[in-house]
């Protein structure tokens, strides 16, 4: 037998023995495809008080009023009430969160925006110093509040959101805040 006859006797691989390059690439893409998962999210209104970062659930915030909204002082109101506003024919109170949260009062009167909030059966404005953002956050990123929170803050915190390694945002519970306000604890 000659070498040429040996080569001629060898049959080439059948095309069905090996997948084509296109088939192999298509199979690879299918294995590596991204699977989208609908994770529950929560809308948050991010803001600052005394330079600290806080949030309220977007479901409780009915409106964001501009900083030029006039607030009228009413004598005899508790320290946690800044005054009242006249909004489209209704009178609404404006609450300062500083006394409720055990934060020192701002050194100077701020013209921050007012969040109009519904909670604990009442509607009221809440003065904030700075509005940072309104965003959707995956609920899995919200962690239970640690036991190390100051006792003045603990009843009003529903969760923490660890934004960066050394910075967390405190999610406030509007029902607890307004409940304490109604009881006169502020």
PDB file of C-alpha atoms in Angstrom:
ATOM      1  CA  UNK A   1       0.000   0.000   0.000  1.00  0.00           C
ATOM      2  CA  UNK A   2       1.355   3.339  -0.956  1.00  0.00           C
ATOM      3  CA  UNK A   3       1.176   6.481   1.097  1.00  0.00           C
ATOM      4  CA  UNK A   4      -1.090   8.101  -1.483  1.00  0.00           C
ATOM      5  CA  UNK A   5      -3.578   5.261  -1.338  1.00  0.00           C
ATOM      6  CA  UNK A   6      -3.667   5.549   2.476  1.00  0.00           C
ATOM      7  CA  UNK A   7      -4.474   9.250   2.258  1.00  0.00           C
ATOM      8  CA  UNK A   8      -7.127   8.629  -0.372  1.00  0.00           C
ATOM      9  CA  UNK A   9      -8.772   5.977   1.846  1.00  0.00           C
ATOM     10  CA  UNK A  10      -9.187   8.474   4.713  1.00  0.00           C
ATOM     11  CA  UNK A  11     -12.561  10.128   4.527  1.00  0.00           C
ATOM     12  CA  UNK A  12     -12.976  13.700   5.734  1.00  0.00           C
ATOM     13  CA  UNK A  13     -14.973  14.333   8.933  1.00  0.00           C
ATOM     14  CA  UNK A  14     -18.661  14.445   8.368  1.00  0.00           C
ATOM     15  CA  UNK A  15     -20.139  17.941   8.856  1.00  0.00           C
ATOM     16  CA  UNK A  16     -22.565  16.637  11.488  1.00  0.00           C
ATOM     17  CA  UNK A  17     -19.680  15.414  13.703  1.00  0.00           C
ATOM     18  CA  UNK A  18     -18.618  18.944  14.742  1.00  0.00           C
ATOM     19  CA  UNK A  19     -20.812  22.009  15.188  1.00  0.00           C
ATOM     20  CA  UNK A  20     -20.164  24.889  12.864  1.00  0.00           C
ATOM     21  CA  UNK A  21     -18.563  28.052  14.214  1.00  0.00           C
ATOM     22  CA  UNK A  22     -21.910  29.881  13.987  1.00  0.00           C
ATOM     23  CA  UNK A  23     -23.644  27.140  15.987  1.00  0.00           C
ATOM     24  CA  UNK A  24     -20.929  27.197  18.656  1.00  0.00           C
ATOM     25  CA  UNK A  25     -21.115  30.998  18.988  1.00  0.00           C
ATOM     26  CA  UNK A  26     -24.906  30.946  19.199  1.00  0.00           C
ATOM     27  CA  UNK A  27     -24.787  28.310  21.956  1.00  0.00           C
ATOM     28  CA  UNK A  28     -22.179  30.366  23.849  1.00  0.00           C
ATOM     29  CA  UNK A  29     -24.338  33.522  23.628  1.00  0.00           C
ATOM     30  CA  UNK A  30     -27.354  31.641  24.958  1.00  0.00           C
ATOM     31  CA  UNK A  31     -25.362  30.373  27.944  1.00  0.00           C
ATOM     32  CA  UNK A  32     -23.928  33.798  28.696  1.00  0.00           C
ATOM     33  CA  UNK A  33     -27.117  35.813  28.250  1.00  0.00           C
ATOM     34  CA  UNK A  34     -28.175  38.124  31.043  1.00  0.00           C
ATOM     35  CA  UNK A  35     -31.326  37.127  32.836  1.00  0.00           C
ATOM     36  CA  UNK A  36     -33.393  40.108  33.902  1.00  0.00           C
ATOM     37  CA  UNK A  37     -35.023  39.812  37.312  1.00  0.00           C
ATOM     38  CA  UNK A  38     -37.722  42.181  38.470  1.00  0.00           C
ATOM     39  CA  UNK A  39     -36.589  43.125  41.949  1.00  0.00           C
ATOM     40  CA  UNK A  40     -38.988  45.089  44.129  1.00  0.00           C
ATOM     41  CA  UNK A  41     -37.997  48.730  44.440  1.00  0.00           C
ATOM     42  CA  UNK A  42     -39.040  51.626  46.607  1.00  0.00           C
ATOM     43  CA  UNK A  43     -39.116  55.274  45.607  1.00  0.00           C
ATOM     44  CA  UNK A  44     -37.210  57.488  48.043  1.00  0.00           C
ATOM     45  CA  UNK A  45     -37.002  61.252  48.455  1.00  0.00           C
ATOM     46  CA  UNK A  46     -33.407  61.978  49.543  1.00  0.00           C
ATOM     47  CA  UNK A  47     -32.638  65.100  51.556  1.00  0.00           C
ATOM     48  CA  UNK A  48     -30.355  66.630  54.195  1.00  0.00           C
ATOM     49  CA  UNK A  49     -30.863  67.996  57.679  1.00  0.00           C
ATOM     50  CA  UNK A  50     -27.852  69.451  59.518  1.00  0.00           C
ATOM     51  CA  UNK A  51     -25.692  67.965  56.771  1.00  0.00           C
ATOM     52  CA  UNK A  52     -26.915  64.427  57.550  1.00  0.00           C
ATOM     53  CA  UNK A  53     -28.508  62.345  54.796  1.00  0.00           C
ATOM     54  CA  UNK A  54     -32.093  61.182  55.247  1.00  0.00           C
ATOM     55  CA  UNK A  55     -34.893  59.820  53.072  1.00  0.00           C
ATOM     56  CA  UNK A  56     -38.646  59.477  53.197  1.00  0.00           C
ATOM     57  CA  UNK A  57     -40.675  56.971  51.190  1.00  0.00           C
ATOM     58  CA  UNK A  58     -41.905  58.565  47.993  1.00  0.00           C
ATOM     59  CA  UNK A  59     -45.363  57.105  48.673  1.00  0.00           C
ATOM     60  CA  UNK A  60     -45.752  59.472  51.659  1.00  0.00           C
ATOM     61  CA  UNK A  61     -44.544  62.621  49.861  1.00  0.00           C
ATOM     62  CA  UNK A  62     -47.452  64.248  48.032  1.00  0.00           C
ATOM     63  CA  UNK A  63     -45.699  67.353  46.761  1.00  0.00           C
ATOM     64  CA  UNK A  64     -42.404  69.215  46.846  1.00  0.00           C
ATOM     65  CA  UNK A  65     -43.003  72.915  47.437  1.00  0.00           C
ATOM     66  CA  UNK A  66     -40.475  75.572  46.403  1.00  0.00           C
ATOM     67  CA  UNK A  67     -38.228  77.315  48.917  1.00  0.00           C
ATOM     68  CA  UNK A  68     -40.031  80.639  48.379  1.00  0.00           C
ATOM     69  CA  UNK A  69     -43.287  79.249  49.854  1.00  0.00           C
ATOM     70  CA  UNK A  70     -44.102  81.698  52.699  1.00  0.00           C
ATOM     71  CA  UNK A  71     -44.456  80.153  56.166  1.00  0.00           C
ATOM     72  CA  UNK A  72     -46.414  82.177  58.713  1.00  0.00           C
ATOM     73  CA  UNK A  73     -45.434  82.058  62.377  1.00  0.00           C
ATOM     74  CA  UNK A  74     -48.235  81.300  64.845  1.00  0.00           C
ATOM     75  CA  UNK A  75     -47.563  82.058  68.543  1.00  0.00           C
ATOM     76  CA  UNK A  76     -47.928  79.212  71.018  1.00  0.00           C
ATOM     77  CA  UNK A  77     -47.108  76.356  68.660  1.00  0.00           C
ATOM     78  CA  UNK A  78     -44.732  73.617  69.853  1.00  0.00           C
ATOM     79  CA  UNK A  79     -41.035  73.846  68.961  1.00  0.00           C
ATOM     80  CA  UNK A  80     -41.518  71.175  66.301  1.00  0.00           C
ATOM     81  CA  UNK A  81     -43.950  73.414  64.362  1.00  0.00           C
ATOM     82  CA  UNK A  82     -42.338  76.120  62.251  1.00  0.00           C
ATOM     83  CA  UNK A  83     -45.661  77.692  61.303  1.00  0.00           C
ATOM     84  CA  UNK A  84     -48.397  77.348  58.699  1.00  0.00           C
ATOM     85  CA  UNK A  85     -48.675  77.762  54.948  1.00  0.00           C
ATOM     86  CA  UNK A  86     -51.619  78.713  52.777  1.00  0.00           C
ATOM     87  CA  UNK A  87     -51.732  76.208  49.924  1.00  0.00           C
ATOM     88  CA  UNK A  88     -54.497  76.361  47.314  1.00  0.00           C
ATOM     89  CA  UNK A  89     -57.170  77.394  49.806  1.00  0.00           C
ATOM     90  CA  UNK A  90     -56.089  75.159  52.708  1.00  0.00           C
ATOM     91  CA  UNK A  91     -53.960  75.862  55.750  1.00  0.00           C
ATOM     92  CA  UNK A  92     -51.217  73.301  56.396  1.00  0.00           C
ATOM     93  CA  UNK A  93     -48.765  73.147  59.281  1.00  0.00           C
ATOM     94  CA  UNK A  94     -45.023  73.013  58.631  1.00  0.00           C
ATOM     95  CA  UNK A  95     -43.089  70.713  60.922  1.00  0.00           C
ATOM     96  CA  UNK A  96     -39.424  70.956  61.788  1.00  0.00           C
ATOM     97  CA  UNK A  97     -37.908  67.495  62.128  1.00  0.00           C
ATOM     98  CA  UNK A  98     -34.949  68.718  64.206  1.00  0.00           C
ATOM     99  CA  UNK A  99     -36.670  68.472  67.639  1.00  0.00           C
ATOM    100  CA  UNK A 100     -38.326  65.162  66.763  1.00  0.00           C
ATOM    101  CA  UNK A 101     -35.048  63.588  65.629  1.00  0.00           C
ATOM    102  CA  UNK A 102     -32.969  65.044  68.473  1.00  0.00           C
ATOM    103  CA  UNK A 103     -30.952  67.197  66.063  1.00  0.00           C
ATOM    104  CA  UNK A 104     -29.747  70.651  67.022  1.00  0.00           C
ATOM    105  CA  UNK A 105     -31.771  73.477  65.490  1.00  0.00           C
ATOM    106  CA  UNK A 106     -30.102  75.037  62.457  1.00  0.00           C
ATOM    107  CA  UNK A 107     -27.908  78.008  63.340  1.00  0.00           C
ATOM    108  CA  UNK A 108     -29.735  80.168  60.829  1.00  0.00           C
ATOM    109  CA  UNK A 109     -33.166  79.973  59.273  1.00  0.00           C
ATOM    110  CA  UNK A 110     -32.933  77.978  56.084  1.00  0.00           C
ATOM    111  CA  UNK A 111     -35.032  78.474  52.972  1.00  0.00           C
ATOM    112  CA  UNK A 112     -34.984  74.809  52.048  1.00  0.00           C
ATOM    113  CA  UNK A 113     -37.905  73.249  50.248  1.00  0.00           C
ATOM    114  CA  UNK A 114     -41.008  71.899  51.969  1.00  0.00           C
ATOM    115  CA  UNK A 115     -42.156  68.319  51.490  1.00  0.00           C
ATOM    116  CA  UNK A 116     -45.926  67.949  51.792  1.00  0.00           C
ATOM    117  CA  UNK A 117     -46.443  64.601  53.507  1.00  0.00           C
ATOM    118  CA  UNK A 118     -49.452  62.391  54.321  1.00  0.00           C
ATOM    119  CA  UNK A 119     -48.922  60.095  57.302  1.00  0.00           C
ATOM    120  CA  UNK A 120     -50.624  59.029  60.535  1.00  0.00           C
ATOM    121  CA  UNK A 121     -53.909  60.460  59.307  1.00  0.00           C
ATOM    122  CA  UNK A 122     -52.649  64.020  58.830  1.00  0.00           C
ATOM    123  CA  UNK A 123     -51.117  66.083  56.065  1.00  0.00           C
ATOM    124  CA  UNK A 124     -48.358  68.533  56.865  1.00  0.00           C
ATOM    125  CA  UNK A 125     -45.327  70.189  55.380  1.00  0.00           C
ATOM    126  CA  UNK A 126     -41.825  69.243  56.495  1.00  0.00           C
ATOM    127  CA  UNK A 127     -39.014  71.747  55.997  1.00  0.00           C
ATOM    128  CA  UNK A 128     -35.788  70.219  54.719  1.00  0.00           C
ATOM    129  CA  UNK A 129     -32.510  72.023  54.189  1.00  0.00           C
ATOM    130  CA  UNK A 130     -31.563  70.446  50.878  1.00  0.00           C
ATOM    131  CA  UNK A 131     -33.346  68.161  48.430  1.00  0.00           C
ATOM    132  CA  UNK A 132     -30.794  65.737  46.957  1.00  0.00           C
ATOM    133  CA  UNK A 133     -32.768  63.399  44.720  1.00  0.00           C
ATOM    134  CA  UNK A 134     -35.876  61.331  44.110  1.00  0.00           C
ATOM    135  CA  UNK A 135     -34.906  57.808  43.082  1.00  0.00           C
ATOM    136  CA  UNK A 136     -35.898  54.149  42.949  1.00  0.00           C
ATOM    137  CA  UNK A 137     -33.894  51.848  45.234  1.00  0.00           C
ATOM    138  CA  UNK A 138     -33.926  48.058  45.261  1.00  0.00           C
ATOM    139  CA  UNK A 139     -35.511  46.931  48.516  1.00  0.00           C
ATOM    140  CA  UNK A 140     -32.696  44.423  48.997  1.00  0.00           C
ATOM    141  CA  UNK A 141     -30.330  47.394  49.536  1.00  0.00           C
ATOM    142  CA  UNK A 142     -32.361  48.640  52.508  1.00  0.00           C
ATOM    143  CA  UNK A 143     -31.049  47.135  55.732  1.00  0.00           C
ATOM    144  CA  UNK A 144     -32.678  47.042  59.167  1.00  0.00           C
ATOM    145  CA  UNK A 145     -31.528  49.856  61.457  1.00  0.00           C
ATOM    146  CA  UNK A 146     -28.707  48.878  63.804  1.00  0.00           C
ATOM    147  CA  UNK A 147     -29.150  48.909  67.562  1.00  0.00           C
ATOM    148  CA  UNK A 148     -26.368  51.496  67.784  1.00  0.00           C
ATOM    149  CA  UNK A 149     -28.613  54.343  66.601  1.00  0.00           C
ATOM    150  CA  UNK A 150     -29.097  57.138  69.129  1.00  0.00           C
ATOM    151  CA  UNK A 151     -32.204  56.524  71.251  1.00  0.00           C
ATOM    152  CA  UNK A 152     -33.747  59.808  70.045  1.00  0.00           C
ATOM    153  CA  UNK A 153     -33.530  58.644  66.418  1.00  0.00           C
ATOM    154  CA  UNK A 154     -34.268  54.915  66.787  1.00  0.00           C
ATOM    155  CA  UNK A 155     -38.131  55.075  66.905  1.00  0.00           C
ATOM    156  CA  UNK A 156     -38.269  57.016  63.622  1.00  0.00           C
ATOM    157  CA  UNK A 157     -35.892  54.957  61.462  1.00  0.00           C
ATOM    158  CA  UNK A 158     -37.270  52.155  59.304  1.00  0.00           C
ATOM    159  CA  UNK A 159     -34.085  51.248  57.390  1.00  0.00           C
ATOM    160  CA  UNK A 160     -30.563  52.238  56.401  1.00  0.00           C
ATOM    161  CA  UNK A 161     -29.175  52.376  52.890  1.00  0.00           C
ATOM    162  CA  UNK A 162     -25.396  51.939  52.776  1.00  0.00           C
ATOM    163  CA  UNK A 163     -24.450  54.312  49.942  1.00  0.00           C
ATOM    164  CA  UNK A 164     -20.698  54.140  50.276  1.00  0.00           C
ATOM    165  CA  UNK A 165     -18.386  52.324  52.636  1.00  0.00           C
ATOM    166  CA  UNK A 166     -18.452  55.107  55.217  1.00  0.00           C
ATOM    167  CA  UNK A 167     -21.766  56.760  54.402  1.00  0.00           C
ATOM    168  CA  UNK A 168     -25.274  55.534  55.077  1.00  0.00           C
ATOM    169  CA  UNK A 169     -28.602  57.166  54.408  1.00  0.00           C
ATOM    170  CA  UNK A 170     -31.314  56.954  57.066  1.00  0.00           C
ATOM    171  CA  UNK A 171     -34.819  56.071  55.858  1.00  0.00           C
ATOM    172  CA  UNK A 172     -37.352  57.718  58.166  1.00  0.00           C
ATOM    173  CA  UNK A 173     -40.771  56.294  59.015  1.00  0.00           C
ATOM    174  CA  UNK A 174     -43.310  59.096  58.365  1.00  0.00           C
ATOM    175  CA  UNK A 175     -46.023  57.300  60.366  1.00  0.00           C
ATOM    176  CA  UNK A 176     -43.818  57.216  63.475  1.00  0.00           C
ATOM    177  CA  UNK A 177     -42.695  60.841  62.987  1.00  0.00           C
ATOM    178  CA  UNK A 178     -46.207  62.206  62.574  1.00  0.00           C
ATOM    179  CA  UNK A 179     -47.526  59.954  65.360  1.00  0.00           C
ATOM    180  CA  UNK A 180     -44.961  61.452  67.758  1.00  0.00           C
ATOM    181  CA  UNK A 181     -45.782  64.942  66.489  1.00  0.00           C
ATOM    182  CA  UNK A 182     -49.495  64.380  67.205  1.00  0.00           C
ATOM    183  CA  UNK A 183     -48.716  63.145  70.725  1.00  0.00           C
ATOM    184  CA  UNK A 184     -46.726  66.301  71.381  1.00  0.00           C
ATOM    185  CA  UNK A 185     -43.436  64.493  71.899  1.00  0.00           C
ATOM    186  CA  UNK A 186     -41.657  66.981  69.649  1.00  0.00           C
TER     187      UNK A 186
END
